Each structure stands twice: as C-alpha cells, then as structure tokens.
JSON list of C-alpha atoms in Angstrom, two decimals:
[
{"chain": "I", "resi": 23, "resn": "UNK", "atom": "CA", "xyz": [0.00, 0.00, 0.00]},
{"chain": "I", "resi": 24, "resn": "UNK", "atom": "CA", "xyz": [1.21, 3.47, -0.72]},
{"chain": "I", "resi": 25, "resn": "UNK", "atom": "CA", "xyz": [1.24, 6.35, 1.74]},
{"chain": "I", "resi": 26, "resn": "UNK", "atom": "CA", "xyz": [-1.90, 8.01, 0.40]},
{"chain": "I", "resi": 27, "resn": "UNK", "atom": "CA", "xyz": [-4.02, 4.92, 0.88]},
{"chain": "I", "resi": 28, "resn": "UNK", "atom": "CA", "xyz": [-2.67, 4.44, 4.38]},
{"chain": "I", "resi": 29, "resn": "UNK", "atom": "CA", "xyz": [-3.38, 8.09, 5.25]},
{"chain": "I", "resi": 30, "resn": "UNK", "atom": "CA", "xyz": [-6.90, 7.84, 3.85]},
{"chain": "I", "resi": 31, "resn": "UNK", "atom": "CA", "xyz": [-7.55, 4.68, 5.85]},
{"chain": "I", "resi": 32, "resn": "UNK", "atom": "CA", "xyz": [-6.25, 6.31, 9.03]},
{"chain": "I", "resi": 33, "resn": "UNK", "atom": "CA", "xyz": [-8.44, 9.37, 8.51]},
{"chain": "I", "resi": 34, "resn": "UNK", "atom": "CA", "xyz": [-11.42, 7.10, 7.94]},
{"chain": "I", "resi": 35, "resn": "UNK", "atom": "CA", "xyz": [-10.68, 5.10, 11.07]},
{"chain": "I", "resi": 36, "resn": "UNK", "atom": "CA", "xyz": [-10.29, 8.24, 13.18]},
{"chain": "I", "resi": 37, "resn": "UNK", "atom": "CA", "xyz": [-13.52, 9.70, 11.79]},
{"chain": "I", "resi": 38, "resn": "UNK", "atom": "CA", "xyz": [-15.35, 6.42, 12.44]},
{"chain": "I", "resi": 39, "resn": "UNK", "atom": "CA", "xyz": [-13.97, 6.22, 15.99]},
{"chain": "I", "resi": 40, "resn": "UNK", "atom": "CA", "xyz": [-15.09, 9.80, 16.60]},
{"chain": "I", "resi": 41, "resn": "UNK", "atom": "CA", "xyz": [-18.58, 9.04, 15.29]},
{"chain": "I", "resi": 42, "resn": "UNK", "atom": "CA", "xyz": [-18.84, 5.85, 17.37]},
{"chain": "I", "resi": 43, "resn": "UNK", "atom": "CA", "xyz": [-17.73, 7.75, 20.46]},
{"chain": "I", "resi": 44, "resn": "UNK", "atom": "CA", "xyz": [-20.38, 10.39, 19.91]},
{"chain": "I", "resi": 45, "resn": "UNK", "atom": "CA", "xyz": [-23.09, 7.81, 19.31]},
{"chain": "I", "resi": 46, "resn": "UNK", "atom": "CA", "xyz": [-22.08, 5.86, 22.41]},
{"chain": "I", "resi": 47, "resn": "UNK", "atom": "CA", "xyz": [-22.46, 8.95, 24.61]},
{"chain": "I", "resi": 48, "resn": "UNK", "atom": "CA", "xyz": [-26.07, 9.56, 23.56]},
{"chain": "I", "resi": 49, "resn": "UNK", "atom": "CA", "xyz": [-28.79, 7.71, 21.75]},
{"chain": "I", "resi": 50, "resn": "UNK", "atom": "CA", "xyz": [-28.53, 7.94, 17.97]},
{"chain": "I", "resi": 51, "resn": "UNK", "atom": "CA", "xyz": [-31.85, 9.73, 17.47]},
{"chain": "I", "resi": 52, "resn": "UNK", "atom": "CA", "xyz": [-31.15, 12.25, 20.18]},
{"chain": "I", "resi": 53, "resn": "UNK", "atom": "CA", "xyz": [-27.68, 12.89, 18.78]},
{"chain": "I", "resi": 54, "resn": "UNK", "atom": "CA", "xyz": [-28.98, 13.43, 15.25]},
{"chain": "I", "resi": 55, "resn": "UNK", "atom": "CA", "xyz": [-31.65, 15.86, 16.43]},
{"chain": "I", "resi": 56, "resn": "UNK", "atom": "CA", "xyz": [-29.34, 17.83, 18.74]},
{"chain": "I", "resi": 57, "resn": "UNK", "atom": "CA", "xyz": [-26.58, 18.46, 16.20]},
{"chain": "I", "resi": 58, "resn": "UNK", "atom": "CA", "xyz": [-27.17, 21.48, 13.95]},
{"chain": "I", "resi": 59, "resn": "UNK", "atom": "CA", "xyz": [-27.69, 20.64, 10.29]},
{"chain": "I", "resi": 60, "resn": "UNK", "atom": "CA", "xyz": [-24.71, 22.65, 9.10]},
{"chain": "I", "resi": 61, "resn": "UNK", "atom": "CA", "xyz": [-22.41, 20.27, 10.99]},
{"chain": "I", "resi": 62, "resn": "UNK", "atom": "CA", "xyz": [-23.40, 17.46, 8.60]},
{"chain": "I", "resi": 63, "resn": "UNK", "atom": "CA", "xyz": [-22.52, 19.69, 5.66]},
{"chain": "I", "resi": 64, "resn": "UNK", "atom": "CA", "xyz": [-19.20, 20.41, 7.34]},
{"chain": "I", "resi": 65, "resn": "UNK", "atom": "CA", "xyz": [-18.47, 16.67, 7.73]},
{"chain": "I", "resi": 66, "resn": "UNK", "atom": "CA", "xyz": [-19.47, 16.06, 4.12]},
{"chain": "I", "resi": 67, "resn": "UNK", "atom": "CA", "xyz": [-17.22, 18.92, 2.98]},
{"chain": "I", "resi": 68, "resn": "UNK", "atom": "CA", "xyz": [-14.26, 17.57, 4.92]},
{"chain": "I", "resi": 69, "resn": "UNK", "atom": "CA", "xyz": [-14.71, 14.12, 3.43]},
{"chain": "I", "resi": 70, "resn": "UNK", "atom": "CA", "xyz": [-15.16, 15.55, -0.08]},
{"chain": "I", "resi": 71, "resn": "UNK", "atom": "CA", "xyz": [-12.01, 17.67, 0.26]},
{"chain": "I", "resi": 72, "resn": "UNK", "atom": "CA", "xyz": [-10.01, 14.68, 1.47]},
{"chain": "I", "resi": 73, "resn": "UNK", "atom": "CA", "xyz": [-11.27, 12.57, -1.43]},
{"chain": "I", "resi": 74, "resn": "UNK", "atom": "CA", "xyz": [-10.46, 15.27, -3.97]},
{"chain": "I", "resi": 75, "resn": "UNK", "atom": "CA", "xyz": [-6.99, 15.81, -2.48]},
{"chain": "I", "resi": 76, "resn": "UNK", "atom": "CA", "xyz": [-6.19, 12.12, -2.75]},
{"chain": "I", "resi": 77, "resn": "UNK", "atom": "CA", "xyz": [-7.58, 12.02, -6.28]},
{"chain": "I", "resi": 78, "resn": "UNK", "atom": "CA", "xyz": [-5.55, 15.06, -7.36]},
{"chain": "I", "resi": 79, "resn": "UNK", "atom": "CA", "xyz": [-2.38, 13.62, -5.85]},
{"chain": "I", "resi": 80, "resn": "UNK", "atom": "CA", "xyz": [-2.80, 10.29, -7.64]},
{"chain": "I", "resi": 81, "resn": "UNK", "atom": "CA", "xyz": [-3.56, 12.04, -10.95]},
{"chain": "I", "resi": 82, "resn": "UNK", "atom": "CA", "xyz": [-0.44, 14.19, -10.61]},
{"chain": "I", "resi": 83, "resn": "UNK", "atom": "CA", "xyz": [1.61, 11.13, -9.78]},
{"chain": "I", "resi": 84, "resn": "UNK", "atom": "CA", "xyz": [0.33, 9.30, -12.87]},
{"chain": "I", "resi": 85, "resn": "UNK", "atom": "CA", "xyz": [1.10, 12.31, -15.09]},
{"chain": "I", "resi": 86, "resn": "UNK", "atom": "CA", "xyz": [4.57, 12.60, -13.59]},
{"chain": "I", "resi": 87, "resn": "UNK", "atom": "CA", "xyz": [5.21, 8.89, -14.14]},
{"chain": "I", "resi": 88, "resn": "UNK", "atom": "CA", "xyz": [4.08, 9.17, -17.78]},
{"chain": "I", "resi": 89, "resn": "UNK", "atom": "CA", "xyz": [6.43, 12.14, -18.30]},
{"chain": "I", "resi": 90, "resn": "UNK", "atom": "CA", "xyz": [9.32, 10.23, -16.74]},
{"chain": "I", "resi": 91, "resn": "UNK", "atom": "CA", "xyz": [8.65, 7.24, -19.01]},
{"chain": "I", "resi": 92, "resn": "UNK", "atom": "CA", "xyz": [8.48, 9.53, -22.05]},
{"chain": "I", "resi": 93, "resn": "UNK", "atom": "CA", "xyz": [11.80, 11.18, -21.18]},
{"chain": "I", "resi": 94, "resn": "UNK", "atom": "CA", "xyz": [13.35, 7.77, -20.55]},
{"chain": "I", "resi": 95, "resn": "UNK", "atom": "CA", "xyz": [12.24, 6.59, -23.98]},
{"chain": "I", "resi": 96, "resn": "UNK", "atom": "CA", "xyz": [13.91, 9.63, -25.60]},
{"chain": "I", "resi": 97, "resn": "UNK", "atom": "CA", "xyz": [17.15, 8.87, -23.77]},
{"chain": "I", "resi": 98, "resn": "UNK", "atom": "CA", "xyz": [16.99, 5.18, -24.72]},
{"chain": "I", "resi": 99, "resn": "UNK", "atom": "CA", "xyz": [16.45, 6.13, -28.38]},
{"chain": "I", "resi": 100, "resn": "UNK", "atom": "CA", "xyz": [19.60, 8.27, -28.26]},
{"chain": "I", "resi": 101, "resn": "UNK", "atom": "CA", "xyz": [21.54, 5.39, -26.70]},
{"chain": "I", "resi": 102, "resn": "UNK", "atom": "CA", "xyz": [20.31, 2.98, -29.40]},
{"chain": "I", "resi": 103, "resn": "UNK", "atom": "CA", "xyz": [21.28, 5.46, -32.13]},
{"chain": "I", "resi": 104, "resn": "UNK", "atom": "CA", "xyz": [24.79, 5.87, -30.70]},
{"chain": "I", "resi": 105, "resn": "UNK", "atom": "CA", "xyz": [25.24, 2.10, -30.48]},
{"chain": "I", "resi": 106, "resn": "UNK", "atom": "CA", "xyz": [24.05, 1.71, -34.06]},
{"chain": "I", "resi": 107, "resn": "UNK", "atom": "CA", "xyz": [26.58, 4.31, -35.26]},
{"chain": "I", "resi": 108, "resn": "UNK", "atom": "CA", "xyz": [29.44, 2.70, -33.33]},
{"chain": "I", "resi": 109, "resn": "UNK", "atom": "CA", "xyz": [28.69, -0.88, -34.28]},
{"chain": "I", "resi": 110, "resn": "UNK", "atom": "CA", "xyz": [27.05, -1.03, -37.72]},
{"chain": "I", "resi": 111, "resn": "UNK", "atom": "CA", "xyz": [27.33, -4.85, -37.89]},
{"chain": "I", "resi": 112, "resn": "UNK", "atom": "CA", "xyz": [24.63, -5.55, -35.28]}
]
C-alpha cells in the first residue's frame, strides 16, 4: 500500500472512531436531532475535500510517471542510435 491509501484509511478510522464515540455517549436519534444541520454539511465537505486531495495527488503522480517514461524513452532512443553508429554490424 502506498502512503496516500494508508493516510486515507487512518483518517477514515479516526472519523469512524469519533462518530462511534459520539453515538455511544447519547442515543442515535437524540444525537442526530441535537446536532445542527450545518455540521453534517461540514463533515461532508471535509470528506469531499479529502477525497479530492487524494484524487488530485494520484492524478499528478500518474502524469509525472508518464512524463518520466516519455523522457526515458527519448534517452533510450539516443543510446540505441549511438550504439548503431558505433557498431554497424549488429
């Protein structure tokens, strides 16, 4: 597993533990009714931001990897051309 997946799992576990702790202190219905509605939007926003951050990081990493592979192919082509010039028999 890479670091991003581990971090996302840890954030999820901490959020779940927090939610379980809150639900264990009060009954679920009472808890839901007592918490202001904007808090749920705040939780949803935090989760959405975390998801988008992970998604952006993985997309950037894929683009960077593709660029590295492209540059490596250019270098390998130059190496092949030099070898072909030096040793025309093969």
